[in-house]
């Protein structure tokens, strides 16, 4: 059995030695380097562009303005924005591309971009926090939800808690900046791109350039992190393709770190307005959760952060609502653990405060309000072992014994906190194929991507498990839109969807081999390069012999993962008899230096109910990374916004703190409850890539309260809030 083994990543050596080739590493002859010229103001109209000084720079070939670009066709999601730049002079946000400099070298392109002179007719702008909020149209689901009579239930509650919880805007900051190389060959376009879903890029670029999608090929074998920043299709990808067409040469564009801040989205700042009611026994009687955040002028992004408040705890009355404020900002987008990631900051912080008000242990309060069925729909869970996750996490952490632990360690005052973790299940259709050749080689082919999440490890593992081979004998080819259409690499969806299609493709290949060997359907087994009948593998034949005897060079098994009604997307099992979610609990110990306002993570335990674990090693790495991500959200990360000028203040890794190894202790324990969910996927697996990032910020704030008695309701928890 390969599934369940803690195998190391086969791509690790290639990445640390530099053999892995990312988008910007691709070698294309005769290319021009591109540099964007961004709008210096958040609003206005570009009335003139003077590129003469730039064109006088050695190596600069072209300065492209809106008048030089083709008229783009209409685009819709998964395009991040509907109004593409460089089609007119309108400026909608600071940093918006208004010109492109093409040059023989990157240095010349960047120098030329700095010499382009813009004439701008100023116009008033709407800064973040300066406009009215409104209920947006529902994009991913209803933006308001009501169950029971929440107002009456809250007013009648024995215990009431009302509070606002705030969090700042944050940027994804993947280690690899977004990069695109566009190569035209006649009417055919090849894009080497840093993406999380190549087929979205294929469709949107084709629509914008008014060509058929099959004329666009997207290649992305390695993506250096994304966290959502590379999930949608952004204007720079379309602009690069258009610039290459105009110039008649390949064009390479790599966004600078500063340009990433204004051109590939961000998580918007949010205000969570929480109102919880509970009876004398600690049972919840009302949950009310309203969220406000900013979106762009031209498009709606709705961070459905209230989703967790509808699906985590049993309550007879629930109300949730989403509101957005339009401003001259670049388009927000999903960020690792969207919806529940920010939503559980508000919900779990309020739950902790209410538990203390009721006089119950925070864990006992959560157990008392355990949801045996989906509180919003009444449907049964596809699988849920959160109770076991609570218990094992508490045991590993020593939660019940914390009262006897020392509260001081030198200058540090110690505090303990916990929170529930939860994520919905995003599922997408997917395809894969498995080739078995007469020489015994096996290849898995699917068009999805590995953004560092471990798919390069687990897909061969899945195929090897079916075919009775060591995983290192299975080759995986991925990241190309000429391959079978794999699902996207976001929403913690790859294992459920693409993994299931790999499973079925391997099973199909095995059955095809069985037919060639005249074996009964359903009785075919394979092991160590041989194929035979179940219970009689010893009399089986080598795979190569079976193929050669049949006069066949290879068999190609095909696998598909589909959704009810052939839907292109399914959230949480919508339209099925079960609600699909993942769950967990995180326990945190912090140290606080109350004189200096310093906050340190000392240890953490994460315990999860997340379906079948295909590879414990990569799964543990994902959850550990999620806790680190949550620590950054809790204690460090914020993207400062200069309201007066309508722009991001810090656009680099020097001015925005993110966790590094020195910030993280070695004592992080991860536990998975044994679970198999046949409703989520034929593999029994669910997604785990984002679950670990949820709940952490609230658990940290709870631990800070335990240490200091201070309730922190605004992230990040910086020194000024602790002294």
XYZ file of C-alpha atoms in Angstrom:
723
model
C 0.000 0.000 0.000
C 1.355 3.406 -0.991
C -1.536 5.481 0.298
C -0.913 6.379 3.911
C 2.879 6.226 3.706
C 4.837 9.349 4.771
C 6.827 9.638 1.556
C 9.197 12.592 1.012
C 8.666 15.073 -1.800
C 10.385 13.885 -5.002
C 10.642 17.490 -6.232
C 12.488 18.741 -3.167
C 15.980 18.143 -4.551
C 15.150 19.843 -7.853
C 13.914 22.917 -6.019
C 16.858 23.331 -3.677
C 19.404 22.703 -6.441
C 17.762 25.035 -8.945
C 16.808 22.375 -11.485
C 13.106 23.165 -11.117
C 12.153 25.661 -13.817
C 9.612 28.318 -12.919
C 7.819 30.647 -15.331
C 10.532 33.311 -15.348
C 13.237 30.640 -15.803
C 12.011 29.482 -19.212
C 14.459 30.210 -22.014
C 12.858 31.696 -25.115
C 14.926 33.062 -27.982
C 14.517 36.654 -29.075
C 12.292 37.815 -26.261
C 11.709 41.363 -25.123
C 11.572 42.231 -21.442
C 8.547 44.184 -20.271
C 8.201 46.680 -17.448
C 4.870 48.108 -16.375
C 4.285 51.800 -15.825
C 1.747 52.089 -13.036
C -0.622 54.945 -12.304
C 0.845 57.125 -9.529
C -2.614 58.201 -8.338
C -5.733 56.203 -7.375
C -8.083 58.149 -9.655
C -8.058 60.376 -12.706
C -7.591 60.167 -16.459
C -4.357 59.747 -18.393
C -4.544 62.390 -21.115
C -1.038 62.005 -22.552
C 1.937 59.648 -22.370
C 5.373 60.890 -23.390
C 7.729 58.010 -24.097
C 10.406 59.924 -25.999
C 12.976 59.894 -23.218
C 12.345 56.210 -22.607
C 12.737 55.400 -26.304
C 16.060 57.237 -26.321
C 17.391 54.764 -23.747
C 19.705 52.120 -25.178
C 17.882 48.827 -25.628
C 14.316 50.150 -25.362
C 12.247 48.919 -28.317
C 8.692 50.109 -27.705
C 6.566 52.143 -25.316
C 3.001 50.847 -25.491
C 0.014 52.916 -24.399
C -3.723 52.248 -24.526
C -3.868 53.418 -28.149
C -1.356 50.722 -29.153
C -3.225 47.827 -27.589
C -5.938 45.729 -29.256
C -9.523 46.176 -28.110
C -10.108 43.371 -25.646
C -13.198 41.218 -25.704
C -15.492 41.021 -22.666
C -14.252 38.924 -19.737
C -15.933 37.589 -16.609
C -14.814 35.492 -13.616
C -12.385 33.798 -13.292
C -10.982 37.041 -14.664
C -10.216 39.038 -11.539
C -11.541 42.249 -13.096
C -14.082 42.952 -15.822
C -12.723 46.361 -16.865
C -9.256 45.662 -18.199
C -6.563 48.358 -18.113
C -4.920 50.032 -21.087
C -8.192 50.286 -22.990
C -8.721 53.957 -22.192
C -7.237 56.586 -19.900
C -9.381 55.868 -16.845
C -7.450 55.252 -13.613
C -9.286 53.141 -11.039
C -6.509 52.480 -8.538
C -2.915 53.391 -7.801
C -0.482 51.070 -9.557
C -2.895 50.216 -12.383
C -0.902 49.562 -15.588
C -1.129 52.534 -17.970
C 1.877 51.825 -20.205
C 4.344 49.034 -20.982
C 8.001 49.483 -21.892
C 9.583 46.730 -24.002
C 13.359 46.390 -24.169
C 16.168 43.995 -24.997
C 17.145 43.695 -21.331
C 15.284 43.890 -18.044
C 17.521 46.741 -16.915
C 16.690 48.795 -19.989
C 12.972 48.105 -19.608
C 12.958 49.194 -15.969
C 15.053 52.266 -16.722
C 12.741 53.191 -19.572
C 9.644 52.728 -17.420
C 11.036 55.271 -14.990
C 11.432 57.791 -17.809
C 7.877 57.631 -19.151
C 6.064 60.912 -18.455
C 2.328 60.868 -17.730
C -0.120 63.744 -17.979
C -3.050 63.036 -15.671
C -6.279 64.927 -15.247
C -6.963 64.516 -11.517
C -10.295 63.345 -10.151
C -11.659 62.807 -6.638
C -11.155 59.328 -5.268
C -12.793 57.103 -2.711
C -10.287 55.849 -0.134
C -10.770 52.745 1.963
C -12.931 53.590 4.934
C -14.344 56.683 3.302
C -17.584 55.506 1.708
C -20.930 53.931 2.408
C -21.345 50.196 2.692
C -23.985 48.235 0.814
C -25.131 44.660 0.408
C -23.462 43.322 -2.760
C -24.972 40.812 -5.174
C -24.385 37.198 -4.227
C -21.506 35.767 -6.230
C -20.670 32.547 -4.381
C -23.951 32.278 -2.488
C -26.437 34.369 -0.529
C -24.860 37.338 1.210
C -27.512 37.306 3.933
C -28.854 34.325 5.857
C -31.519 34.039 8.533
C -32.595 31.056 10.599
C -35.256 31.452 13.265
C -35.701 34.840 14.929
C -32.165 35.952 15.835
C -33.143 39.380 17.192
C -35.748 38.015 19.590
C -33.529 35.113 20.617
C -30.634 37.434 21.365
C -32.750 39.840 23.427
C -34.127 36.946 25.467
C -30.717 35.374 26.113
C -29.514 35.029 29.702
C -25.981 35.838 28.567
C -25.261 38.311 25.781
C -22.019 39.245 24.110
C -21.621 42.093 21.621
C -18.259 43.118 20.178
C -16.436 44.196 17.047
C -13.361 42.330 15.854
C -11.118 43.940 13.272
C -8.381 42.756 10.985
C -6.221 44.685 8.510
C -5.650 44.176 4.826
C -2.961 41.620 4.045
C -1.064 40.618 0.924
C -0.199 37.068 -0.106
C 3.536 37.572 -0.732
C 4.347 34.250 -2.420
C 8.088 33.817 -2.702
C 7.838 33.745 -6.522
C 6.479 36.981 -8.005
C 3.932 36.579 -10.790
C 5.613 36.075 -14.159
C 4.389 35.539 -17.717
C 6.194 34.830 -20.988
C 4.064 35.122 -24.140
C 5.143 33.496 -27.409
C 3.092 33.785 -30.608
C 3.495 31.335 -33.496
C 1.102 32.559 -36.135
C -2.330 32.574 -34.499
C -1.245 30.243 -31.699
C -0.150 31.568 -28.313
C 1.967 29.825 -25.686
C 2.094 31.297 -22.204
C 4.665 30.266 -19.623
C 2.882 31.484 -16.532
C 2.948 31.347 -12.760
C -0.584 30.189 -12.052
C -2.881 28.091 -9.907
C -5.219 27.140 -12.779
C -3.907 27.201 -16.312
C -7.288 26.492 -17.897
C -8.716 29.696 -16.442
C -5.837 31.628 -18.006
C -6.424 29.837 -21.296
C -10.124 30.750 -21.348
C -9.789 34.365 -20.208
C -6.808 35.277 -22.385
C -8.577 33.752 -25.381
C -11.746 35.725 -24.630
C -9.828 38.975 -24.199
C -7.858 38.502 -27.418
C -10.879 37.224 -29.379
C -9.332 33.886 -30.326
C -10.423 30.303 -29.737
C -9.260 28.791 -26.414
C -7.574 25.860 -28.143
C -5.154 28.350 -29.712
C -3.837 29.232 -26.253
C -1.481 26.873 -24.443
C -0.517 27.558 -20.829
C 2.542 25.850 -19.339
C 3.316 26.031 -15.632
C 5.175 22.978 -14.313
C 6.223 24.719 -11.090
C 4.546 27.580 -9.247
C 6.443 29.147 -6.379
C 3.532 29.622 -4.033
C 0.278 31.385 -4.640
C -1.981 31.424 -1.576
C -4.751 32.730 -3.865
C -2.777 35.511 -5.570
C -2.427 33.363 -8.698
C -5.870 31.782 -8.613
C -7.759 34.285 -10.731
C -6.575 35.675 -14.068
C -5.023 39.110 -13.671
C -4.623 41.887 -16.260
C -0.839 41.549 -16.505
C -1.248 38.117 -18.117
C -3.527 39.520 -20.813
C -1.330 42.587 -21.288
C 1.779 40.433 -21.782
C 0.066 38.369 -24.474
C -1.225 41.504 -26.192
C 2.176 43.211 -26.019
C 3.850 40.210 -27.642
C 1.331 40.306 -30.457
C 1.821 44.034 -31.017
C 5.623 43.770 -30.883
C 5.838 40.670 -33.051
C 8.293 39.094 -30.582
C 8.036 37.034 -27.394
C 7.588 39.164 -24.288
C 8.541 38.382 -20.700
C 6.987 40.241 -17.778
C 7.926 39.628 -14.150
C 6.074 41.750 -11.630
C 8.258 43.444 -9.067
C 7.433 42.866 -5.417
C 5.974 46.374 -5.256
C 3.814 45.728 -8.317
C 2.454 42.563 -6.707
C 0.801 44.744 -4.073
C -1.340 46.610 -6.617
C -1.868 44.027 -9.354
C -2.671 40.555 -7.993
C -5.137 41.190 -5.190
C -5.105 41.282 -1.424
C -7.245 40.212 1.504
C -9.366 43.233 2.445
C -9.519 44.724 5.903
C -12.619 43.497 7.734
C -14.885 44.469 10.577
C -16.754 41.602 12.235
C -19.783 42.660 14.256
C -20.631 39.781 16.553
C -23.639 39.294 18.813
C -23.983 35.976 20.638
C -26.651 34.876 23.063
C -26.620 31.879 25.407
C -28.805 30.416 28.120
C -27.808 29.893 31.724
C -26.613 26.383 30.819
C -24.227 27.770 28.201
C -26.224 26.633 25.191
C -26.160 29.100 22.319
C -29.526 30.647 21.519
C -28.481 33.232 18.927
C -25.561 33.894 16.568
C -25.382 37.174 14.658
C -22.397 37.968 12.470
C -22.074 40.910 10.087
C -18.946 41.614 8.035
C -17.894 44.764 6.216
C -14.929 45.143 3.886
C -13.736 47.062 0.865
C -13.997 46.083 -2.788
C -12.937 47.678 -6.066
C -14.909 50.336 -7.922
C -15.772 48.219 -10.927
C -16.168 44.692 -9.544
C -17.516 42.897 -6.506
C -15.335 40.753 -4.326
C -17.230 39.321 -1.379
C -15.206 37.676 1.390
C -17.874 35.283 2.675
C -16.432 35.412 6.169
C -19.775 34.671 7.815
C -19.795 31.113 6.428
C -18.257 29.706 9.610
C -20.951 31.287 11.782
C -23.606 29.370 9.855
C -21.929 25.999 10.081
C -19.870 25.575 13.240
C -22.171 25.562 16.288
C -25.709 24.428 17.001
C -28.041 27.384 17.449
C -31.791 27.775 16.847
C -31.336 31.321 15.556
C -28.634 32.570 13.180
C -28.238 35.746 11.162
C -25.301 36.568 8.906
C -24.745 39.393 6.446
C -21.979 40.639 4.166
C -21.526 44.258 3.171
C -18.944 45.925 0.974
C -17.633 49.435 0.468
C -16.515 50.566 -2.976
C -13.205 52.393 -3.152
C -10.370 53.237 -5.530
C -8.399 50.117 -4.660
C -7.146 47.210 -6.684
C -9.403 44.182 -6.676
C -9.291 42.082 -3.481
C -9.156 38.326 -3.892
C -9.165 35.046 -2.021
C -6.282 34.449 0.371
C -5.276 31.164 1.970
C -8.278 29.955 4.002
C -10.754 32.453 2.560
C -14.168 32.757 4.218
C -13.459 30.737 7.367
C -9.935 32.076 7.859
C -11.083 35.616 8.640
C -14.542 34.536 9.778
C -13.283 32.341 12.598
C -11.235 35.250 13.936
C -14.529 36.972 14.707
C -16.604 33.940 15.691
C -14.054 32.115 17.830
C -12.969 35.279 19.633
C -16.601 35.952 20.534
C -17.161 32.327 21.556
C -14.185 32.502 23.917
C -15.471 35.695 25.520
C -18.963 34.264 25.938
C -17.595 31.048 27.455
C -15.816 33.075 30.135
C -18.945 35.150 30.741
C -20.981 31.978 31.239
C -18.298 30.576 33.532
C -17.436 27.528 31.432
C -14.131 26.198 30.180
C -13.768 27.315 26.526
C -13.447 23.700 25.381
C -16.465 22.554 27.399
C -18.496 25.451 26.021
C -17.702 24.347 22.481
C -18.533 20.734 23.273
C -21.865 21.832 24.763
C -22.699 23.546 21.474
C -21.442 20.789 19.200
C -23.367 20.662 15.919
C -24.389 17.076 15.184
C -25.900 18.213 11.866
C -25.388 21.253 9.654
C -26.961 24.146 11.613
C -27.831 26.052 8.446
C -29.464 23.293 6.391
C -30.199 20.482 8.828
C -28.396 18.043 6.537
C -26.147 15.349 8.007
C -22.404 15.803 7.731
C -20.639 13.685 5.147
C -18.275 12.821 7.996
C -17.323 14.613 11.172
C -15.086 13.561 14.043
C -14.522 16.957 15.605
C -15.374 15.642 19.070
C -12.496 13.189 18.808
C -10.241 15.949 17.469
C -11.093 18.137 20.467
C -10.340 15.343 22.908
C -7.052 14.232 21.365
C -5.845 17.790 20.867
C -6.626 18.611 24.489
C -4.769 15.490 25.646
C -1.675 16.223 23.581
C -1.611 19.844 24.724
C -2.426 19.156 28.358
C -5.420 21.497 28.228
C -7.179 20.001 31.230
C -3.972 20.236 33.270
C -3.060 23.797 32.343
C -4.198 25.224 35.687
C -1.291 23.408 37.332
C 1.318 24.704 34.911
C 3.656 27.582 35.833
C 2.477 30.964 34.562
C 5.937 32.552 34.536
C 9.150 31.773 32.706
C 11.658 34.531 33.394
C 10.273 37.745 31.859
C 7.515 35.844 30.091
C 3.964 35.513 31.371
C 2.444 32.372 29.898
C -1.048 32.011 28.495
C -3.073 29.195 26.969
C -5.837 29.429 24.372
C -7.746 27.277 21.929
C -10.189 27.605 19.056
C -12.193 25.531 16.617
C -10.935 25.186 13.053
C -13.196 24.652 10.060
C -13.169 24.915 6.272
C -15.764 24.316 3.619
C -15.154 21.886 0.788
C -14.633 23.369 -2.664
C -14.860 20.693 -5.328
C -14.189 21.004 -9.056
C -14.475 18.477 -11.894
C -11.204 16.999 -13.042
C -9.635 14.608 -15.513
C -6.451 12.549 -15.593
C -4.955 9.711 -17.572
C -2.473 6.969 -16.772
C -0.200 5.488 -19.448
C 1.319 2.041 -19.011
C 3.878 1.099 -21.670
C 5.386 -2.211 -22.701
C 8.677 -1.312 -21.046
C 6.799 -1.192 -17.744
C 6.925 2.573 -17.367
C 3.910 4.336 -15.889
C 3.026 7.991 -16.416
C 0.260 10.035 -14.808
C -0.881 13.047 -16.826
C -3.105 15.848 -15.603
C -3.157 19.575 -16.201
C -3.246 20.820 -12.625
C -0.346 22.420 -10.760
C 1.833 21.989 -7.710
C 2.220 25.292 -5.872
C 4.184 23.712 -3.053
C 1.275 21.747 -1.619
C 2.583 18.256 -2.380
C 0.559 17.128 -5.395
C 3.780 16.038 -7.111
C 4.130 13.572 -4.251
C 0.645 12.232 -3.684
C -0.612 11.746 -7.261
C 2.096 9.161 -8.072
C 1.350 7.669 -4.656
C -2.318 7.204 -5.559
C -1.554 5.623 -8.931
C 1.146 3.396 -7.444
C -1.294 2.143 -4.823
C -3.675 0.922 -7.535
C -0.995 -0.492 -9.821
C 1.078 -2.234 -7.155
C 4.222 -0.248 -7.884
C 6.654 1.785 -5.806
C 5.687 5.455 -6.158
C 9.144 6.375 -7.448
C 8.428 4.254 -10.533
C 5.459 6.438 -11.474
C 6.197 9.601 -13.450
C 3.885 12.592 -13.136
C 3.485 15.117 -15.959
C 1.393 18.153 -15.094
C 1.023 21.897 -15.516
C 0.131 22.043 -19.225
C -3.262 22.794 -20.778
C -2.588 20.185 -23.487
C -2.974 17.556 -20.796
C -6.327 16.299 -19.465
C -8.100 19.142 -17.708
C -7.100 18.982 -14.076
C -8.923 21.082 -11.554
C -7.540 24.249 -9.997
C -4.944 24.289 -7.248
C -6.898 26.364 -4.773
C -9.719 25.896 -2.307
C -7.993 22.808 -0.851
C -9.538 20.942 -3.775
C -6.741 19.099 -5.564
C -6.739 15.845 -3.625
C -10.519 15.493 -3.672
C -10.914 16.231 -7.378
C -7.679 15.611 -9.260
C -6.631 12.872 -6.862
C -9.926 11.081 -7.491
C -9.476 11.334 -11.268
C -5.962 9.878 -10.923
C -7.412 7.018 -8.866
C -10.021 6.259 -11.513
C -7.530 6.575 -14.367
C -5.225 4.066 -12.684
C -8.142 1.697 -12.068
C -9.192 2.047 -15.706
C -5.650 1.325 -16.914
C -5.533 -1.771 -14.714
C -8.824 -3.043 -16.125
C -7.673 -2.406 -19.706
C -4.555 -4.453 -19.022
C -6.743 -7.133 -17.513
C -8.784 -7.394 -20.698
C -5.612 -7.812 -22.742
C -4.578 -10.595 -20.369
C -8.067 -12.178 -20.559
C -8.701 -11.672 -16.856
C -12.234 -11.312 -15.434
C -13.373 -7.735 -14.896
C -13.131 -6.724 -11.261
C -10.655 -9.496 -10.479
C -7.525 -7.823 -11.834
C -4.646 -7.101 -9.451
C -1.144 -5.803 -10.060
C 2.031 -5.933 -8.032
C 5.720 -5.472 -8.713
C 5.232 -5.129 -12.461
C 3.015 -8.203 -12.830
C -0.682 -8.547 -13.560
C -2.902 -11.430 -12.563
C -6.167 -12.560 -11.040
C -7.073 -11.738 -7.463
C -5.751 -14.562 -5.280
C -3.610 -15.907 -8.109
C -1.084 -13.201 -8.801
C 1.708 -15.758 -8.614
C 0.498 -17.133 -11.927
C 0.354 -13.662 -13.420
C 2.499 -12.261 -16.198
C 4.762 -9.219 -16.482
C 2.980 -6.106 -17.717
C 5.275 -5.828 -20.733
C 4.561 -9.420 -21.777
C 0.807 -8.827 -21.586
C 1.085 -5.788 -23.842
C 3.470 -7.392 -26.327
C 1.380 -10.555 -26.550
C -1.644 -8.426 -27.405
C 0.391 -6.415 -29.915
C -0.244 -3.196 -28.016
C 2.410 -0.600 -27.231
C 0.577 0.966 -24.318
C -2.735 1.278 -22.530
C -4.132 4.629 -21.501
C -6.536 4.659 -18.599
C -8.798 7.660 -18.285
C -10.353 8.999 -15.125
C -12.916 11.694 -14.415
C -14.220 13.274 -11.243
C -17.599 14.890 -11.815
C -20.053 16.833 -9.694
C -23.838 16.494 -9.415
C -25.499 17.848 -12.532
C -22.075 18.177 -14.169
C -21.686 21.431 -12.259
C -18.396 23.328 -12.710
C -18.105 23.966 -8.975
C -19.590 22.685 -5.743
C -19.249 24.222 -2.292
C -19.852 22.196 0.861
C -21.826 19.484 -0.930
C -24.546 21.860 -2.118
C -27.279 19.957 -3.937
C -26.277 16.645 -2.329
C -27.734 14.869 0.718
C -24.714 15.746 2.887
C -22.806 18.842 3.935
C -19.066 18.448 3.384
C -16.669 20.327 5.656
C -13.419 19.775 7.497
C -12.939 20.458 11.193
C -10.302 20.687 13.860
C -9.058 22.341 17.008
C -5.908 24.327 17.672
C -4.321 24.805 21.093
C -1.776 27.574 21.633
C 0.714 28.540 24.340
C 2.165 32.043 24.190
C 4.618 34.036 26.228
C 4.049 37.753 26.798
C 6.688 40.174 28.043
C 4.334 42.722 29.554
C 7.042 45.369 30.004
C 8.259 45.323 26.408
C 5.007 44.224 24.791
C 6.636 41.210 23.167
C 4.562 38.204 22.119
C 6.058 34.790 21.388
C 4.594 31.514 20.212
C 5.909 28.790 22.526
C 4.058 25.696 21.350
C 0.999 24.602 19.409
C -1.116 21.498 18.911
C -3.427 21.049 15.941
C -5.892 18.167 15.886
C -7.997 17.660 12.767
C -10.966 15.770 11.359
C -10.232 16.060 7.652
C -10.932 12.774 5.909
C -8.412 10.198 4.773
C -4.786 11.289 4.866
C -2.981 10.219 1.694
C 0.525 11.163 2.851
C 1.010 11.936 6.562
C 4.308 13.684 5.906
C 3.029 16.222 3.384
C -0.227 16.579 5.329
C 1.679 17.392 8.508
C 3.741 19.951 6.607
C 0.586 21.593 5.295
C -0.976 21.866 8.748
C 2.242 23.127 10.326
C 2.457 25.744 7.605
C -1.153 26.653 8.281
C -0.455 27.285 11.958
C 2.535 29.432 11.002
C 0.287 31.313 8.574
C -2.236 31.846 11.357
C 0.490 33.118 13.676
C 1.459 35.686 11.060
C -2.162 36.794 10.855
C -2.411 37.002 14.636
C 0.825 38.697 15.581
C 2.552 40.272 12.598
C 0.907 40.829 9.258
C -0.733 44.023 8.025
C -0.496 45.936 4.765
C -0.520 49.608 5.772
C -2.760 51.808 3.632
C -2.193 55.528 3.176
C -5.757 56.814 3.189
C -4.882 60.394 2.273
C -3.162 59.340 -0.954
C -5.126 56.148 -1.622
C -2.182 53.791 -1.884
C -0.349 50.983 -0.146
C 2.320 52.397 2.110
C 4.737 49.456 2.276
C 5.213 47.418 -0.877
C 8.070 45.151 0.071
C 9.061 42.460 2.520
C 11.073 44.955 4.554
C 8.046 46.997 5.561
C 5.592 44.118 6.017
C 6.424 41.547 8.681
C 5.801 37.873 7.954
C 6.923 34.893 10.055
C 10.382 33.434 9.558
C 11.971 30.373 11.138
C 13.211 32.342 14.136
C 9.614 33.238 15.025
C 8.392 29.649 15.141
C 9.116 27.049 17.843
C 9.921 23.446 17.042
C 7.139 22.276 19.364
C 4.223 22.087 16.928
C 2.307 18.811 17.096
C -0.156 17.699 14.427
C -2.741 14.955 14.850
C -5.273 13.569 12.372
C -8.344 11.639 13.457
C -8.758 8.399 11.494
C -11.543 9.186 9.027
C -12.825 8.195 5.585
C -15.378 10.341 3.745
C -16.872 8.550 0.721
C -19.201 11.476 0.007
C -16.389 13.981 -0.501
C -14.309 11.853 -2.847
C -13.801 8.228 -3.928
C -10.456 8.493 -2.139
C -12.212 9.254 1.135
C -10.038 12.346 1.387
C -10.959 15.980 1.884
C -8.884 19.122 1.461
C -6.435 20.123 4.191
C -4.258 22.840 2.669
C -6.141 25.675 4.347
C -7.783 24.126 7.405
C -4.643 24.539 9.500
C -4.672 28.319 8.983
C -8.129 28.724 10.523
C -8.827 29.436 14.182
C -5.205 30.216 15.023
C -5.570 33.990 15.419
C -8.489 33.588 17.811
C -6.596 30.966 19.825
C -3.624 33.339 20.091
C -5.859 36.186 21.287
C -7.418 33.819 23.828
C -3.960 32.857 25.081
C -2.979 36.528 25.346
C -6.086 37.132 27.463
C -5.172 34.182 29.656
C -1.694 35.644 30.158
C -2.541 39.323 30.593
C -6.265 39.721 31.173
C -6.413 41.972 28.093
C -8.928 41.321 25.347
C -7.403 42.145 21.976
C -10.070 42.632 19.323
C -7.950 44.066 16.529
C -5.205 42.274 14.617
C -2.278 42.068 14.538
C -1.418 41.832 18.228
C 1.537 44.211 18.248
C 3.544 45.528 21.229
C 1.541 48.738 21.541
C -1.551 46.691 22.360
C 0.174 44.746 25.126
C 1.916 47.410 27.222
